Amino acid sequence: MAAQETVDHKYVYDFAEGNKELKDLLGGKGANLAEMTNLGLPVPPGFTITTEACKAYLATGREPDGLADQIEAHLEALEREMGRRLGDPGDPLLVSVRSGAKFSMPGMMETVLNVGLNDRSVVGLSAQAGGNDRFAWDSYRRLIQMFGKTVCEVPGEEFEHALDEVKRAKGTKNDLDLDADDLRGLVDAYKKIFAKHTGREFPQEPREQLDLAIRAVFESWNAERAVLYRRQERIPADLGTAVNVVSMVFGNLGPDSGTGVAFTRDPASGAQGIYGDYLANAQGEDVVAGIRNTVPLQELEQLDKKSYDELLDIMARLEGHYRDLCDIEFTIERGKLWMLQTRVGKRTAAAAFVIAGQLVDEGLIDLDEALHRVNGAQLAQLMFPRFRLDHEFQPVAKGIGASPGAASGKVVFTSARAVELAAEGEPVILVRRETNPDDLNGMIAAQGILTSRGGKTSHAAVVARGMGKTCVSGADELEVDVPAKRFTVGGQTVVEGDVVSIDGTTGKVYLGEVPVMPSEVVQYFEGSLDPERTDDPLVLAVHRIMTHADARRRLLVRTNADTGADAARARRFGAEGIGLCRTEHMFLGDRRELVERLILARTDDERESALAALLPLQRADFEEIFREMDGLPVTVRLIDPPLHEFLPPLEQLAVNVAVAQERGEDVAQEEALLAAVRRMHEENPMLGLRGVRLGLVIPGLFAMQVRAIAEAAVTVTRAGAVAKPEIMVPLVGAVQELETVRAEAEKIIAEVVGDSGVEVLIGTMIEVPRAALTAGQIAEAAQFFSFGTNDLTQMGWGFSRDDVEGAFFWRYLELGIFGISPFESIDRDGVGRLVRIAAEEGRAARPELKLGVCGEHGGDPDSVHFFHEVGLDYVSCSPFRVPVARLEAGRAVVETDGSDSR
Ligand code: PEP
Ligand code: MG
């Protein structure tokens, strides 16, 4: 078709004019129809109206100048090519009007088929179809139905009811039993419905039908469901949709016609083969509506071998051309195959890896491209055990998917009970309103943690992620009553010992035991599944792509780990050091009594004796970790949280004291504790006496930790391993704070290390905005910075990390203030800017300054790309996210190098 453009701006493209690169302008469907046309594949001729025309229409409420003429010119060319005219009573051309945005938005926008039919051309259509009246009237009733519903907002059920009525009168449930007269009658009924709702007759003028349908597709971009879908999928709101006007081909002309969908590989597993469904004597919407059952595509071979062979041939060509899994829609009209759509198909996480690997083997893509085509979110999905939900299980509540995985077990409400039951070999789910450091043992013992309060950075969430343990937090439909050992949800009561199942990926909570499948990918990372000895295609693909990611990445990946066991596991997962060893849990459990002594000390002697008792315990902790991380750097952070977190809660203590006093017992010790808790009470503990402030206020506390670290390093080194300790000071906001701690630490280190050869670095977290803004000064006193992006986000936004996500983030997300919680993925513009400034100014002051990040963002795929861009040396994340960070660090290189050849 050669269409003459009459104005400067080109709004309409013939299929022969476009190509697959023009998705912005022609939408995905239009660009791919053009690509197939140019490949010489059988595509029904047509043209595409651009997204720019749509945007202009949406901005002004009317078609842009020149559009109508361009449509006319392209329509005339189409009519010439087809040898038929729209609306011709003797031999009409019919067209479909189909939406198609840059990104696929399945079913969100409109399509109208059979445009061009009216009371007169319906007769011509019948003649065209060899006197097939039934087909012609069926096509006409479909037009009125679709046009009425999508263009004029006539309630769809009314048409459905009228159709049911005719079928009932005929005594059938099958559309195919209706004859031409039935359908002619149905057209009359549909027209009445149309007139009743719109106050006008069904438009008989074909060009008016076409224009109204195009307008309806433009407008469907802003339909409520489309807006909602875009928000969920993070598709920009201002792209607009293209509109494809395609000459109709018919799959409903009889048994030698039909319609189907197919994938070039299995989108679930990636396996090669023929995957698709076919429905004879039907149009596309029948497949979607599930009116009749489809048959597997393979059966087409028996029905129509010629079309089947041609289809397979085209599928192979499309794969070779797109170098990827394609999905397609096709129609067969009386033995002639037509391609109605293709696109690079959606797939599961497993299929993404398997297909990327296969395409490398087939020489269609290189390893950089394979790396580009998978992502960390997919890898993370593959690492968690999954529920086998083929049984009928309905969730009873939905919270925040705080730490992924699938876990089932008996409900317990206290840490102690969790430990008890777990010791008997029972899987348990620890249920709390929220957790605190005292729950640690219970959390370790449990299969999963379920809380009714708190967000993704609540204690439960952060600790669970650190352990790779399943956690659902903030399931606020649960009324948790810990003293009564029960919770209620949706009118049901669950008591201790009942079994529940929680899905930490979706946040769903189920009653009863849902069966679980283990992840072979984790077995591979842990070393129990050898890639040399398996033929599991997923494991082989993951191994290959991970190896390439490691070869490509510049960022190192460390882990956040506070125990030898976590450190060892992270090392197996590929961690290249510890970026954050939090020391606070080392003050709990049976050491609590020593900590109380420290806090309650009235004299220097009392305090020093408590610290002296803690020293060997801490030293043993560090020795274990240094041994596990032999040869790799270990960043140990000095104690961070406020000390009163290590004392019993105020209310509980007050009650205990009152009760004991009532009984006349000796409560001197409890009273002293209570007084200490009252003295230390803070309105805003997150902004209070914690981190470096604590080290400066409690004499000897940091010194004890520094000594324990240095002594442990010397012991491990003398035993033949290599310890590389890095001491990190938390919550520094001013260089003077760091200088003071450092002066004392250096003295101790020099004294302990002697000639052992151990080198101890001293650095700081950058987690207070002031530290980021004075990084040039702070770098003078620091050998490394590690960005604590949890606190930096908390203090940068003024969002309390433990409260806001569960409290009101839903509203912020709904309003689009941010697309994702800034605690989950780094806020590049604000908090990210603080990171950038600190990195630049820190390095300017001290070029060899080592830079890393140890906040939760260190394992978030998008944030890893940001940290790569900013030029950090490493990211540090929980052990289970180490492989994800490795993969994304590799992808970041491939993407910044621009190796994207898609
Ligand atoms: C941080 O603030 O990002 C951090 C790693 O420290 P924590 O989460 O222990 O406060
Ligand atoms: Mg912090």
Tab-separated table of N, CA and C in Angstrom, residues 738-839:
chain	number	residue	atom	x	y	z
A	738	LEU	N	33.976	10.124	65.806
A	738	LEU	CA	34.793	9.020	65.308
A	738	LEU	C	36.230	9.144	65.813
A	739	GLU	N	36.746	10.382	65.790
A	739	GLU	CA	38.136	10.575	66.243
A	739	GLU	C	38.317	10.109	67.683
A	740	THR	N	37.327	10.408	68.515
A	740	THR	CA	37.442	10.034	69.927
A	740	THR	C	37.475	8.509	70.077
A	741	VAL	N	36.561	7.846	69.401
A	741	VAL	CA	36.522	6.377	69.501
A	741	VAL	C	37.805	5.791	68.909
A	742	ARG	N	38.202	6.375	67.803
A	742	ARG	CA	39.354	5.825	67.099
A	742	ARG	C	40.635	5.932	67.932
A	743	ALA	N	40.805	7.083	68.603
A	743	ALA	CA	42.030	7.276	69.387
A	743	ALA	C	42.150	6.158	70.427
A	744	GLU	N	41.053	5.888	71.101
A	744	GLU	CA	41.079	4.846	72.125
A	744	GLU	C	41.302	3.462	71.494
A	745	ALA	N	40.609	3.232	70.375
A	745	ALA	CA	40.709	1.919	69.727
A	745	ALA	C	42.128	1.652	69.234
A	746	GLU	N	42.750	2.677	68.649
A	746	GLU	CA	44.098	2.469	68.098
A	746	GLU	C	45.090	2.059	69.180
A	747	LYS	N	44.916	2.662	70.356
A	747	LYS	CA	45.822	2.325	71.470
A	747	LYS	C	45.679	0.843	71.817
A	748	ILE	N	44.430	0.415	71.941
A	748	ILE	CA	44.186	-0.984	72.328
A	748	ILE	C	44.720	-1.926	71.247
A	749	ILE	N	44.434	-1.569	69.994
A	749	ILE	CA	44.856	-2.446	68.888
A	749	ILE	C	46.374	-2.584	68.871
A	750	ALA	N	47.051	-1.444	69.002
A	750	ALA	CA	48.517	-1.483	68.962
A	750	ALA	C	49.040	-2.400	70.062
A	751	GLU	N	48.418	-2.287	71.210
A	751	GLU	CA	48.851	-3.085	72.362
A	751	GLU	C	48.600	-4.587	72.126
A	752	VAL	N	47.438	-4.912	71.565
A	752	VAL	CA	47.070	-6.324	71.400
A	752	VAL	C	47.788	-6.975	70.216
A	753	VAL	N	47.841	-6.248	69.125
A	753	VAL	CA	48.296	-6.850	67.870
A	753	VAL	C	49.797	-7.110	67.865
A	754	GLY	N	50.540	-6.179	68.428
A	754	GLY	CA	51.994	-6.344	68.521
A	754	GLY	C	52.580	-6.705	67.165
A	755	ASP	N	53.364	-7.781	67.135
A	755	ASP	CA	54.014	-8.152	65.874
A	755	ASP	C	53.310	-9.333	65.192
A	756	SER	N	52.028	-9.514	65.517
A	756	SER	CA	51.302	-10.675	64.965
A	756	SER	C	51.053	-10.568	63.463
A	757	GLY	N	51.193	-9.358	62.927
A	757	GLY	CA	50.934	-9.182	61.497
A	757	GLY	C	49.477	-8.879	61.205
A	758	VAL	N	48.657	-8.881	62.250
A	758	VAL	CA	47.232	-8.584	62.021
A	758	VAL	C	47.064	-7.093	61.751
A	759	GLU	N	46.287	-6.783	60.722
A	759	GLU	CA	45.998	-5.386	60.446
A	759	GLU	C	44.516	-5.137	60.709
A	760	VAL	N	44.219	-4.114	61.495
A	760	VAL	CA	42.817	-3.822	61.810
A	760	VAL	C	42.454	-2.467	61.216
A	761	LEU	N	41.437	-2.451	60.363
A	761	LEU	CA	40.986	-1.159	59.819
A	761	LEU	C	39.926	-0.569	60.740
A	762	ILE	N	39.842	0.763	60.743
A	762	ILE	CA	38.783	1.423	61.510
A	762	ILE	C	38.003	2.324	60.556
A	763	GLY	N	36.706	2.141	60.558
A	763	GLY	CA	35.875	2.951	59.669
A	763	GLY	C	34.542	3.240	60.324
A	764	THR	N	33.642	3.759	59.538
A	764	THR	CA	32.362	4.156	60.127
A	764	THR	C	31.197	3.837	59.205
A	765	MET	N	30.046	3.737	59.837
A	765	MET	CA	28.839	3.692	59.027
A	765	MET	C	28.497	5.118	58.628
A	766	ILE	N	27.933	5.271	57.450
A	766	ILE	CA	27.359	6.559	57.063
A	766	ILE	C	25.859	6.298	57.042
A	767	GLU	N	25.190	6.687	58.115
A	767	GLU	CA	23.756	6.390	58.234
A	767	GLU	C	22.969	7.541	58.843
A	768	VAL	N	23.690	8.591	59.212
A	768	VAL	CA	23.033	9.814	59.684
A	768	VAL	C	23.244	10.840	58.563
A	769	PRO	N	22.195	11.547	58.157
A	769	PRO	CA	22.388	12.471	57.036
A	769	PRO	C	23.568	13.431	57.221
A	770	ARG	N	23.774	13.859	58.452
A	770	ARG	CA	24.892	14.795	58.654
A	770	ARG	C	26.229	14.145	58.308
A	771	ALA	N	26.338	12.866	58.547
A	771	ALA	CA	27.590	12.178	58.206
A	771	ALA	C	27.795	12.207	56.698
A	772	ALA	N	26.708	12.001	55.942
A	772	ALA	CA	26.836	12.013	54.481
A	772	ALA	C	27.279	13.399	54.012
A	773	LEU	N	26.722	14.421	54.662
A	773	LEU	CA	26.998	15.787	54.199
A	773	LEU	C	28.355	16.304	54.669
A	774	THR	N	28.950	15.641	55.658
A	774	THR	CA	30.289	16.053	56.103
A	774	THR	C	31.290	14.923	55.854
A	775	ALA	N	31.008	14.142	54.820
A	775	ALA	CA	31.822	12.946	54.564
A	775	ALA	C	33.283	13.287	54.312
A	776	GLY	N	33.522	14.468	53.746
A	776	GLY	CA	34.909	14.876	53.484
A	776	GLY	C	35.692	14.949	54.789
A	777	GLN	N	35.064	15.481	55.819
A	777	GLN	CA	35.743	15.567	57.125
A	777	GLN	C	35.862	14.176	57.746
A	778	ILE	N	34.782	13.424	57.670
A	778	ILE	CA	34.774	12.127	58.353
A	778	ILE	C	35.808	11.175	57.730
A	779	ALA	N	35.986	11.314	56.406
A	779	ALA	CA	36.946	10.426	55.737
A	779	ALA	C	38.364	10.619	56.264
A	780	GLU	N	38.632	11.788	56.830
A	780	GLU	CA	39.973	12.016	57.394
A	780	GLU	C	40.250	11.012	58.519
A	781	ALA	N	39.173	10.576	59.181
A	781	ALA	CA	39.359	9.679	60.327
A	781	ALA	C	38.923	8.247	60.038
A	782	ALA	N	38.486	7.974	58.805
A	782	ALA	CA	37.924	6.643	58.522
A	782	ALA	C	38.672	5.960	57.385
A	783	GLN	N	38.940	4.671	57.544
A	783	GLN	CA	39.569	3.924	56.451
A	783	GLN	C	38.511	3.335	55.526
A	784	PHE	N	37.291	3.264	56.007
A	784	PHE	CA	36.211	2.820	55.115
A	784	PHE	C	34.892	3.433	55.571
A	785	PHE	N	33.979	3.508	54.615
A	785	PHE	CA	32.586	3.899	54.895
A	785	PHE	C	31.701	2.714	54.535
A	786	SER	N	30.701	2.481	55.361
A	786	SER	CA	29.674	1.545	54.936
A	786	SER	C	28.333	2.252	55.106
A	787	PHE	N	27.595	2.338	54.024
A	787	PHE	CA	26.341	3.082	54.078
A	787	PHE	C	25.261	2.252	54.761
A	788	GLY	N	24.740	2.809	55.844
A	788	GLY	CA	23.632	2.172	56.546
A	788	GLY	C	22.356	2.781	55.991
A	789	THR	N	21.909	2.209	54.890
A	789	THR	CA	20.807	2.860	54.175
A	789	THR	C	19.467	2.666	54.880
A	790	ASN	N	19.400	1.758	55.866
A	790	ASN	CA	18.152	1.650	56.637
A	790	ASN	C	17.957	2.926	57.453
A	791	ASP	N	18.989	3.267	58.231
A	791	ASP	CA	18.875	4.482	59.036
A	791	ASP	C	18.916	5.730	58.169
A	792	LEU	N	19.697	5.671	57.099
A	792	LEU	CA	19.775	6.852	56.233
A	792	LEU	C	18.401	7.143	55.611
A	793	THR	N	17.662	6.085	55.313
A	793	THR	CA	16.307	6.274	54.775
A	793	THR	C	15.392	6.777	55.887
A	794	GLN	N	15.524	6.161	57.054
A	794	GLN	CA	14.693	6.575	58.189
A	794	GLN	C	14.903	8.059	58.501
A	795	MET	N	16.165	8.452	58.562
A	795	MET	CA	16.434	9.842	58.953
A	795	MET	C	16.351	10.793	57.781
A	796	GLY	N	16.571	10.279	56.577
A	796	GLY	CA	16.461	11.130	55.393
A	796	GLY	C	15.016	11.520	55.124
A	797	TRP	N	14.123	10.553	55.282
A	797	TRP	CA	12.700	10.826	55.033
A	797	TRP	C	11.980	11.234	56.312
A	798	GLY	N	12.591	10.923	57.463
A	798	GLY	CA	11.862	11.103	58.716
A	798	GLY	C	10.770	10.060	58.882
A	799	PHE	N	11.013	8.851	58.357
A	799	PHE	CA	10.056	7.747	58.460
A	799	PHE	C	10.537	6.771	59.528
A	800	SER	N	9.760	6.525	60.553
A	800	SER	CA	10.155	5.516	61.539
A	800	SER	C	10.164	4.137	60.881
A	801	ARG	N	11.314	3.463	60.891
A	801	ARG	CA	11.436	2.210	60.131
A	801	ARG	C	10.495	1.135	60.614
A	802	ASP	N	10.154	1.163	61.892
A	802	ASP	CA	9.325	0.076	62.417
A	802	ASP	C	7.831	0.321	62.261
A	803	ASP	N	7.458	1.514	61.902
A	803	ASP	CA	6.028	1.828	61.920
A	803	ASP	C	5.414	2.105	60.565
A	804	VAL	N	6.109	2.912	59.767
A	804	VAL	CA	5.408	3.523	58.630
A	804	VAL	C	4.934	2.546	57.557
A	805	GLU	N	5.691	1.483	57.317
A	805	GLU	CA	5.317	0.622	56.189
A	805	GLU	C	3.950	-0.001	56.395
A	806	GLY	N	3.740	-0.503	57.624
A	806	GLY	CA	2.437	-1.099	57.911
A	806	GLY	C	1.372	-0.032	58.082
A	807	ALA	N	1.776	1.174	58.502
A	807	ALA	CA	0.778	2.177	58.878
A	807	ALA	C	0.164	2.898	57.688
A	808	PHE	N	1.003	3.447	56.819
A	808	PHE	CA	0.382	4.278	55.769
A	808	PHE	C	1.047	4.197	54.398
A	809	PHE	N	2.046	3.340	54.232
A	809	PHE	CA	2.689	3.304	52.921
A	809	PHE	C	1.728	2.918	51.802
A	810	TRP	N	0.718	2.106	52.155
A	810	TRP	CA	-0.248	1.717	51.123
A	810	TRP	C	-0.822	2.947	50.435
A	811	ARG	N	-1.058	4.005	51.233
A	811	ARG	CA	-1.659	5.220	50.669
A	811	ARG	C	-0.645	5.948	49.774
A	812	TYR	N	0.589	5.974	50.243
A	812	TYR	CA	1.643	6.627	49.452
A	812	TYR	C	1.858	5.897	48.124
A	813	LEU	N	1.756	4.580	48.200
A	813	LEU	CA	1.928	3.798	46.971
A	813	LEU	C	0.745	4.034	46.042
A	814	GLU	N	-0.447	4.101	46.641
A	814	GLU	CA	-1.661	4.335	45.858
A	814	GLU	C	-1.599	5.701	45.174
A	815	LEU	N	-1.094	6.695	45.898
A	815	LEU	CA	-1.013	8.040	45.333
A	815	LEU	C	0.165	8.198	44.379
A	816	GLY	N	0.997	7.162	44.324
A	816	GLY	CA	2.156	7.241	43.431
A	816	GLY	C	3.249	8.165	43.953
A	817	ILE	N	3.252	8.463	45.254
A	817	ILE	CA	4.320	9.315	45.811
A	817	ILE	C	5.646	8.577	45.674
A	818	PHE	N	5.616	7.285	45.882
A	818	PHE	CA	6.711	6.438	45.411
A	818	PHE	C	6.126	5.128	44.895
A	819	GLY	N	6.883	4.485	44.000
A	819	GLY	CA	6.388	3.254	43.379
A	819	GLY	C	6.713	2.033	44.207
A	820	ILE	N	7.669	2.182	45.126
A	820	ILE	CA	8.096	1.058	45.957
A	820	ILE	C	8.600	1.655	47.263
A	821	SER	N	8.484	0.898	48.342
A	821	SER	CA	8.926	1.434	49.626
A	821	SER	C	10.403	1.828	49.562
A	822	PRO	N	10.745	3.039	50.029
A	822	PRO	CA	12.165	3.432	50.012
A	822	PRO	C	13.006	2.615	50.985
A	823	PHE	N	12.357	1.821	51.850
A	823	PHE	CA	13.132	0.918	52.702
A	823	PHE	C	13.532	-0.342	51.937
A	824	GLU	N	12.844	-0.568	50.822
A	824	GLU	CA	13.113	-1.774	50.053
A	824	GLU	C	14.097	-1.496	48.921
A	825	SER	N	13.841	-0.405	48.209
A	825	SER	CA	14.686	-0.090	47.062
A	825	SER	C	15.129	1.353	47.222
A	826	ILE	N	16.412	1.601	46.993
A	826	ILE	CA	16.973	2.918	47.358
A	826	ILE	C	16.262	4.049	46.623
A	827	ASP	N	15.960	5.082	47.367
A	827	ASP	CA	15.384	6.293	46.786
A	827	ASP	C	16.542	7.053	46.148
A	828	ARG	N	16.708	6.859	44.850
A	828	ARG	CA	17.889	7.394	44.168
A	828	ARG	C	18.008	8.909	44.303
A	829	ASP	N	16.874	9.603	44.195
A	829	ASP	CA	16.933	11.069	44.145
A	829	ASP	C	17.297	11.700	45.482
A	830	GLY	N	16.813	11.114	46.572
A	830	GLY	CA	17.038	11.733	47.872
A	830	GLY	C	18.124	11.024	48.656
A	831	VAL	N	17.776	9.859	49.195
A	831	VAL	CA	18.745	9.107	49.993
A	831	VAL	C	19.944	8.724	49.117
A	832	GLY	N	19.658	8.365	47.871
A	832	GLY	CA	20.736	8.008	46.940
A	832	GLY	C	21.674	9.181	46.734
A	833	ARG	N	21.111	10.383	46.731
A	833	ARG	CA	21.956	11.565	46.535
A	833	ARG	C	22.908	11.728	47.716
A	834	LEU	N	22.398	11.435	48.915
A	834	LEU	CA	23.276	11.508	50.091
A	834	LEU	C	24.433	10.507	49.932
A	835	VAL	N	24.109	9.318	49.415
A	835	VAL	CA	25.156	8.306	49.205
A	835	VAL	C	26.182	8.819	48.195
A	836	ARG	N	25.673	9.398	47.127
A	836	ARG	CA	26.553	9.895	46.063
A	836	ARG	C	27.492	10.984	46.591
A	837	ILE	N	26.895	11.926	47.320
A	837	ILE	CA	27.700	13.037	47.862
A	837	ILE	C	28.789	12.483	48.783
A	838	ALA	N	28.381	11.575	49.674
A	838	ALA	CA	29.343	11.048	50.641
A	838	ALA	C	30.441	10.260	49.931
A	839	ALA	N	30.068	9.506	48.895
A	839	ALA	CA	31.079	8.719	48.175
A	839	ALA	C	32.071	9.662	47.500
